[in-house]
């Protein structure tokens, strides 16, 4: 009988300890979420600067050779060229946020996925600049599952990436989340998101036998997006300072939507050097964005030789162009990255209000780190042409 009482006591203590440990784990995760660095526009220029890095395809560093480069580059080119390009971009553009839009590593060639992820994001980590990532179709092809890759990313320094929304019981994929960018500290918009960023997992490959090809953004993800967009718009328009229209939003994911095929050289800025590798079915996410009304542009990777932006129903659909040197490309066609800069409107002599315009351009990894294809994606008070195309700046 005494032994039974001791066993019951031990069991009770074990269960209490287990519950406490679980509470600590949940509390720590919640604390991590709550203490994430708040994104906001800078006071000096009233800007928020986003660097998009698409398709690094990082593998094993110095031993991983480059693809599709000039003969003179072959012997000395490796994953380290990708690392050097990120470092150049950060020095030149001084972004407030770096967004990695999938195929961050090429899992099939990576000896160890965790090691490759650490190396791929090392420059972002050492820069102390907040960064966020979504998954592509190659990230999970190594020693980590798709969920495992995203969990590893979420645990890294300086990242704002999230595994999935904490308040959603079920959602397809891994890496669906949103980030809010508040106005300038000390302004009337200091505690209000004036720019909303949506990140979605566009999947890898179809799991439906009768549907070939790549994955797509599922109904559960679209429902989450709709609900999040409605909530953000309500807060923005109803809470002080009350606004008549919603704050602009930007969406980031990896695989292009079928609507990216709607453009030709007459109605986009940039180049299209290959086909649009979207899913073979249309899941309807583009009309979902149109209906929501706040998204002004969507940014993808996946097709490395496309870098255009085209306006369809007042949403710009944009590619970044291939960034990584272990990713396929074209010899002589420079790897590239996309910048997006949102600017606030002036209020009075030195004050800042809501977002007034959103611009974009690309930089090439050439001798001059050339800037190309500057264009306005959205303007609060559009005047004249909404598009400006330049070959070099």
Coordinates of C-alpha atoms in Angstrom, one line a residue, residues 8-361:
X8 CA 0.8 7.9 -7.1
X9 CA 2.8 10.8 -5.5
X10 CA 5.6 10.3 -8.0
X11 CA 3.1 10.2 -10.9
X12 CA 1.5 13.5 -9.6
X13 CA 4.8 15.2 -9.3
X14 CA 5.8 14.0 -12.8
X15 CA 2.6 15.3 -14.3
X16 CA 2.9 18.7 -12.6
X17 CA 6.5 19.0 -13.7
X18 CA 5.5 18.0 -17.3
X19 CA 2.7 20.6 -17.3
X20 CA 5.0 23.3 -16.0
X21 CA 7.6 22.5 -18.6
X22 CA 5.0 22.7 -21.3
X23 CA 3.8 26.0 -19.9
X24 CA 7.4 27.3 -20.0
X25 CA 7.8 26.1 -23.5
X26 CA 4.6 27.7 -24.7
X27 CA 5.3 30.8 -22.7
X28 CA 8.8 31.1 -24.1
X29 CA 7.5 30.8 -27.7
X30 CA 4.8 33.4 -27.0
X31 CA 7.5 35.7 -25.5
X32 CA 9.6 35.2 -28.5
X33 CA 6.7 36.2 -30.7
X34 CA 5.9 39.2 -28.5
X35 CA 9.5 40.5 -28.4
X36 CA 10.2 40.3 -32.1
X37 CA 11.7 43.5 -33.4
X38 CA 8.9 45.9 -34.4
X39 CA 9.2 47.0 -38.0
X40 CA 8.7 50.7 -38.7
X41 CA 9.5 53.4 -41.3
X42 CA 12.7 55.4 -40.7
X43 CA 12.4 58.9 -39.5
X44 CA 15.1 60.5 -41.7
X45 CA 13.6 59.7 -45.1
X46 CA 10.2 58.3 -44.2
X47 CA 11.0 55.1 -46.1
X48 CA 10.8 51.3 -45.6
X49 CA 13.3 49.4 -47.8
X50 CA 12.8 45.7 -48.6
X51 CA 15.4 43.6 -50.4
X52 CA 14.0 40.5 -52.1
X53 CA 16.4 37.6 -52.6
X54 CA 15.0 34.8 -54.8
X55 CA 16.4 31.3 -55.4
X56 CA 19.8 31.3 -53.7
X57 CA 19.9 27.5 -54.2
X58 CA 22.7 27.3 -51.6
X59 CA 24.3 23.9 -51.1
X60 CA 27.8 23.3 -49.6
X61 CA 29.5 26.6 -49.8
X62 CA 33.0 26.8 -51.4
X63 CA 32.8 23.3 -52.8
X64 CA 29.5 23.9 -54.7
X65 CA 30.2 25.1 -58.2
X66 CA 28.2 27.6 -60.1
X67 CA 25.8 26.9 -63.0
X68 CA 25.5 28.8 -66.3
X69 CA 28.3 31.3 -65.9
X70 CA 31.0 32.5 -68.4
X71 CA 33.9 30.2 -69.0
X72 CA 36.2 32.7 -67.3
X73 CA 34.1 32.4 -64.1
X74 CA 33.9 28.6 -63.8
X75 CA 37.1 27.8 -61.9
X76 CA 36.6 30.4 -59.1
X77 CA 32.8 30.5 -58.8
X78 CA 30.9 28.8 -56.0
X79 CA 28.1 29.4 -53.4
X80 CA 30.4 32.0 -51.9
X81 CA 29.6 34.3 -54.9
X82 CA 26.0 34.2 -53.7
X83 CA 27.1 35.2 -50.2
X84 CA 29.2 38.0 -51.6
X85 CA 26.3 39.3 -53.7
X86 CA 24.0 39.5 -50.6
X87 CA 26.8 41.4 -48.8
X88 CA 27.1 43.9 -51.7
X89 CA 23.4 44.4 -51.8
X90 CA 23.1 45.1 -48.1
X91 CA 26.0 47.7 -48.3
X92 CA 24.5 49.4 -51.3
X93 CA 20.8 49.5 -50.4
X94 CA 20.8 49.4 -46.6
X95 CA 17.4 47.6 -46.4
X96 CA 15.2 47.6 -43.3
X97 CA 14.0 44.0 -44.1
X98 CA 15.4 41.2 -46.3
X99 CA 12.9 38.8 -47.8
X100 CA 14.0 35.4 -49.1
X101 CA 11.4 34.0 -51.5
X102 CA 12.1 30.3 -51.5
X103 CA 14.6 27.8 -52.9
X104 CA 16.9 29.2 -50.3
X105 CA 18.9 26.0 -50.4
X106 CA 19.0 23.3 -53.1
X107 CA 18.3 20.4 -50.7
X108 CA 19.2 17.7 -53.2
X109 CA 22.8 18.9 -53.4
X110 CA 23.2 19.9 -49.8
X111 CA 25.1 17.4 -47.6
X112 CA 23.3 18.7 -44.5
X113 CA 20.3 20.9 -44.8
X114 CA 20.7 22.7 -41.5
X115 CA 24.3 23.6 -42.2
X116 CA 23.3 24.9 -45.7
X117 CA 20.5 27.0 -44.2
X118 CA 22.9 28.5 -41.6
X119 CA 25.4 29.4 -44.4
X120 CA 22.7 30.7 -46.8
X121 CA 21.3 33.1 -44.2
X122 CA 24.6 34.0 -42.6
X123 CA 25.0 37.4 -44.1
X124 CA 21.5 38.4 -43.1
X125 CA 22.2 37.2 -39.6
X126 CA 25.5 39.0 -39.2
X127 CA 24.0 42.2 -40.6
X128 CA 21.5 42.4 -37.7
X129 CA 18.9 43.4 -40.2
X130 CA 15.5 41.7 -39.7
X131 CA 14.7 39.1 -42.3
X132 CA 11.9 36.8 -43.3
X133 CA 11.6 33.7 -45.6
X134 CA 9.2 31.5 -47.3
X135 CA 9.9 28.1 -48.8
X136 CA 10.3 27.1 -52.5
X137 CA 10.0 23.7 -54.1
X138 CA 13.6 22.6 -53.5
X139 CA 14.2 23.5 -49.8
X140 CA 12.9 20.2 -48.4
X141 CA 14.8 17.9 -50.8
X142 CA 17.7 17.3 -48.4
X143 CA 18.0 16.0 -44.8
X144 CA 15.1 18.1 -43.4
X145 CA 11.4 17.8 -44.1
X146 CA 9.5 20.8 -45.3
X147 CA 8.3 21.4 -41.8
X148 CA 11.8 20.8 -40.5
X149 CA 13.3 23.4 -42.8
X150 CA 10.8 26.1 -41.7
X151 CA 11.3 25.2 -38.0
X152 CA 15.0 25.6 -38.4
X153 CA 14.5 29.0 -40.1
X154 CA 12.2 30.2 -37.4
X155 CA 14.8 29.4 -34.7
X156 CA 17.5 31.5 -36.4
X157 CA 18.8 34.9 -35.2
X158 CA 17.1 38.1 -36.4
X159 CA 14.4 36.3 -38.3
X160 CA 10.8 37.4 -38.3
X161 CA 9.7 34.2 -40.0
X162 CA 7.0 32.2 -38.5
X163 CA 6.0 28.6 -38.8
X164 CA 2.3 29.4 -39.2
X165 CA -0.3 31.7 -37.6
X166 CA -0.6 30.9 -33.9
X167 CA -4.4 31.5 -33.8
X168 CA -5.3 29.2 -36.7
X169 CA -6.2 25.5 -36.0
X170 CA -5.3 24.3 -39.4
X171 CA -3.6 25.8 -42.4
X172 CA -1.8 24.1 -45.4
X173 CA 1.9 24.4 -45.7
X174 CA 4.6 25.9 -43.5
X175 CA 5.5 29.6 -43.4
X176 CA 2.2 31.4 -43.7
X177 CA 2.3 34.6 -41.7
X178 CA 2.0 38.4 -41.9
X179 CA 4.2 41.3 -40.7
X180 CA 3.1 44.8 -39.9
X181 CA 5.2 47.9 -40.6
X182 CA 4.4 50.8 -38.3
X183 CA 4.8 54.5 -39.1
X184 CA 7.6 56.7 -37.9
X185 CA 8.3 56.7 -34.2
X186 CA 6.7 59.7 -32.6
X187 CA 4.2 60.3 -35.4
X188 CA 0.5 59.8 -35.3
X189 CA 1.0 56.5 -37.1
X190 CA 3.7 55.2 -34.7
X191 CA 1.5 52.5 -33.3
X192 CA -0.4 51.7 -36.5
X193 CA 0.6 49.5 -39.4
X194 CA 0.8 51.6 -42.5
X195 CA 2.2 48.7 -44.7
X196 CA 1.2 45.1 -44.4
X197 CA 3.3 42.2 -45.6
X198 CA 1.8 38.8 -46.4
X199 CA 3.9 35.6 -46.7
X200 CA 2.5 32.4 -48.0
X201 CA 3.8 28.8 -48.7
X202 CA 3.0 28.2 -52.4
X203 CA 4.0 24.5 -51.9
X204 CA 6.4 22.3 -53.8
X205 CA 4.8 19.7 -56.1
X206 CA 1.2 18.6 -56.5
X207 CA 0.2 15.7 -54.2
X208 CA -2.9 15.0 -56.4
X209 CA -2.2 12.2 -58.9
X210 CA -4.5 13.6 -61.6
X211 CA -2.9 17.1 -61.3
X212 CA 0.8 17.2 -62.5
X213 CA 3.3 19.9 -61.8
X214 CA 3.9 22.3 -59.0
X215 CA 1.9 23.1 -55.9
X216 CA -0.4 26.1 -55.2
X217 CA -1.8 28.2 -52.5
X218 CA -4.7 26.2 -50.9
X219 CA -8.2 27.4 -49.8
X220 CA -7.1 27.2 -46.1
X221 CA -4.3 29.7 -46.8
X222 CA -6.6 32.0 -48.8
X223 CA -9.2 32.0 -46.0
X224 CA -6.4 33.0 -43.5
X225 CA -5.3 35.7 -45.9
X226 CA -8.8 37.1 -46.3
X227 CA -9.5 37.1 -42.6
X228 CA -6.1 38.8 -41.8
X229 CA -6.6 41.4 -44.5
X230 CA -10.1 42.2 -43.2
X231 CA -8.8 42.6 -39.7
X232 CA -5.9 44.8 -40.7
X233 CA -8.1 47.0 -42.9
X234 CA -10.7 47.4 -40.1
X235 CA -8.0 48.5 -37.6
X236 CA -6.5 50.9 -40.0
X237 CA -9.7 52.6 -41.1
X238 CA -11.4 52.7 -37.7
X239 CA -8.7 53.4 -35.1
X240 CA -7.1 56.8 -34.7
X241 CA -6.0 58.4 -36.9
X242 CA -9.1 57.2 -38.9
X243 CA -8.4 56.6 -42.6
X244 CA -10.7 56.5 -45.6
X245 CA -8.8 53.7 -47.4
X246 CA -6.8 50.6 -46.3
X247 CA -3.1 50.5 -45.8
X248 CA -1.3 49.0 -48.9
X249 CA -0.1 45.4 -48.7
X250 CA 2.6 43.4 -50.4
X251 CA 2.5 39.6 -50.9
X252 CA 5.6 37.3 -51.0
X253 CA 5.6 33.6 -52.1
X254 CA 7.7 31.4 -54.4
X255 CA 5.7 29.8 -57.3
X256 CA 4.1 32.3 -59.7
X257 CA 0.4 32.4 -60.2
X258 CA -1.1 31.4 -63.6
X259 CA -1.9 35.1 -64.0
X260 CA 1.8 35.9 -64.5
X261 CA 1.3 34.5 -68.1
X262 CA -1.1 37.5 -68.8
X263 CA 1.8 39.8 -69.9
X264 CA 4.0 40.3 -72.9
X265 CA 6.7 42.8 -73.7
X266 CA 4.1 45.5 -74.4
X267 CA 2.7 45.6 -70.9
X268 CA 5.5 44.8 -68.4
X269 CA 8.7 46.2 -67.2
X270 CA 11.7 43.9 -67.3
X271 CA 12.3 40.7 -69.3
X272 CA 10.7 37.3 -69.8
X273 CA 13.2 34.8 -71.0
X274 CA 11.4 31.6 -70.1
X275 CA 7.9 30.3 -69.6
X276 CA 5.7 30.8 -66.5
X277 CA 6.1 27.7 -64.3
X278 CA 2.9 28.1 -62.3
X279 CA 0.7 25.3 -61.0
X280 CA -1.3 23.5 -63.7
X281 CA -4.5 24.5 -61.9
X282 CA -5.6 27.9 -60.9
X283 CA -6.5 28.0 -57.2
X284 CA -8.0 31.5 -57.4
X285 CA -5.6 33.3 -55.2
X286 CA -5.2 36.2 -57.6
X287 CA -9.0 37.1 -57.6
X288 CA -8.8 36.6 -53.8
X289 CA -6.2 39.4 -53.6
X290 CA -8.2 41.6 -56.0
X291 CA -11.3 41.2 -53.8
X292 CA -9.4 41.9 -50.6
X293 CA -8.4 45.3 -52.1
X294 CA -5.2 46.1 -50.1
X295 CA -2.5 44.1 -52.0
X296 CA -0.7 46.4 -54.4
X297 CA 2.0 43.9 -55.6
X298 CA 3.0 40.3 -55.3
X299 CA 6.6 39.1 -55.5
X300 CA 7.9 35.6 -56.5
X301 CA 10.9 33.7 -57.7
X302 CA 11.0 30.2 -59.2
X303 CA 11.6 31.2 -62.8
X304 CA 15.1 32.5 -62.7
X305 CA 15.3 34.1 -66.1
X306 CA 12.2 36.2 -65.6
X307 CA 12.5 39.5 -63.8
X308 CA 9.5 41.5 -65.0
X309 CA 6.6 43.4 -63.2
X310 CA 3.3 43.7 -64.9
X311 CA 0.1 45.5 -63.7
X312 CA -3.1 43.3 -63.8
X313 CA -6.2 44.8 -62.2
X314 CA -4.2 47.2 -60.2
X315 CA -1.9 44.5 -58.7
X316 CA 1.6 44.3 -59.9
X317 CA 2.8 40.8 -60.4
X318 CA 6.6 40.8 -60.1
X319 CA 9.6 38.4 -60.4
X320 CA 12.9 39.1 -58.7
X321 CA 15.1 37.3 -61.2
X322 CA 17.6 34.6 -60.2
X323 CA 20.0 35.5 -57.4
X324 CA 22.0 32.4 -56.6
X325 CA 25.0 31.1 -58.5
X326 CA 24.2 27.4 -57.9
X327 CA 20.8 28.1 -59.5
X328 CA 20.3 27.8 -63.3
X329 CA 20.7 31.0 -65.2
X330 CA 22.2 32.2 -68.4
X331 CA 25.9 32.8 -68.9
X332 CA 26.5 36.6 -69.3
X333 CA 23.1 37.5 -67.9
X334 CA 23.8 38.9 -64.4
X335 CA 22.3 37.5 -61.3
X336 CA 20.0 40.0 -59.8
X337 CA 17.9 41.2 -56.8
X338 CA 14.8 43.3 -56.4
X339 CA 14.4 46.3 -54.1
X340 CA 11.0 47.7 -53.0
X341 CA 10.8 51.0 -51.3
X342 CA 7.7 52.4 -49.7
X343 CA 7.7 56.1 -48.9
X344 CA 5.5 58.1 -46.5
X345 CA 3.7 61.4 -47.2
X346 CA 4.9 64.6 -45.6
X347 CA 2.7 66.2 -42.9
X348 CA 3.9 69.6 -42.0
X349 CA 7.5 70.7 -41.8
X350 CA 9.0 67.5 -40.4
X351 CA 6.2 65.1 -39.9
X352 CA 5.3 61.8 -41.6
X353 CA 1.9 60.3 -42.4
X354 CA 0.7 57.3 -44.3
X355 CA 2.3 55.6 -47.3
X356 CA 2.3 57.8 -50.3
X357 CA 4.1 55.6 -52.9
X358 CA 5.8 52.3 -53.5
X359 CA 8.7 52.0 -56.0
X360 CA 10.8 49.1 -57.2
X361 CA 14.0 48.5 -59.1

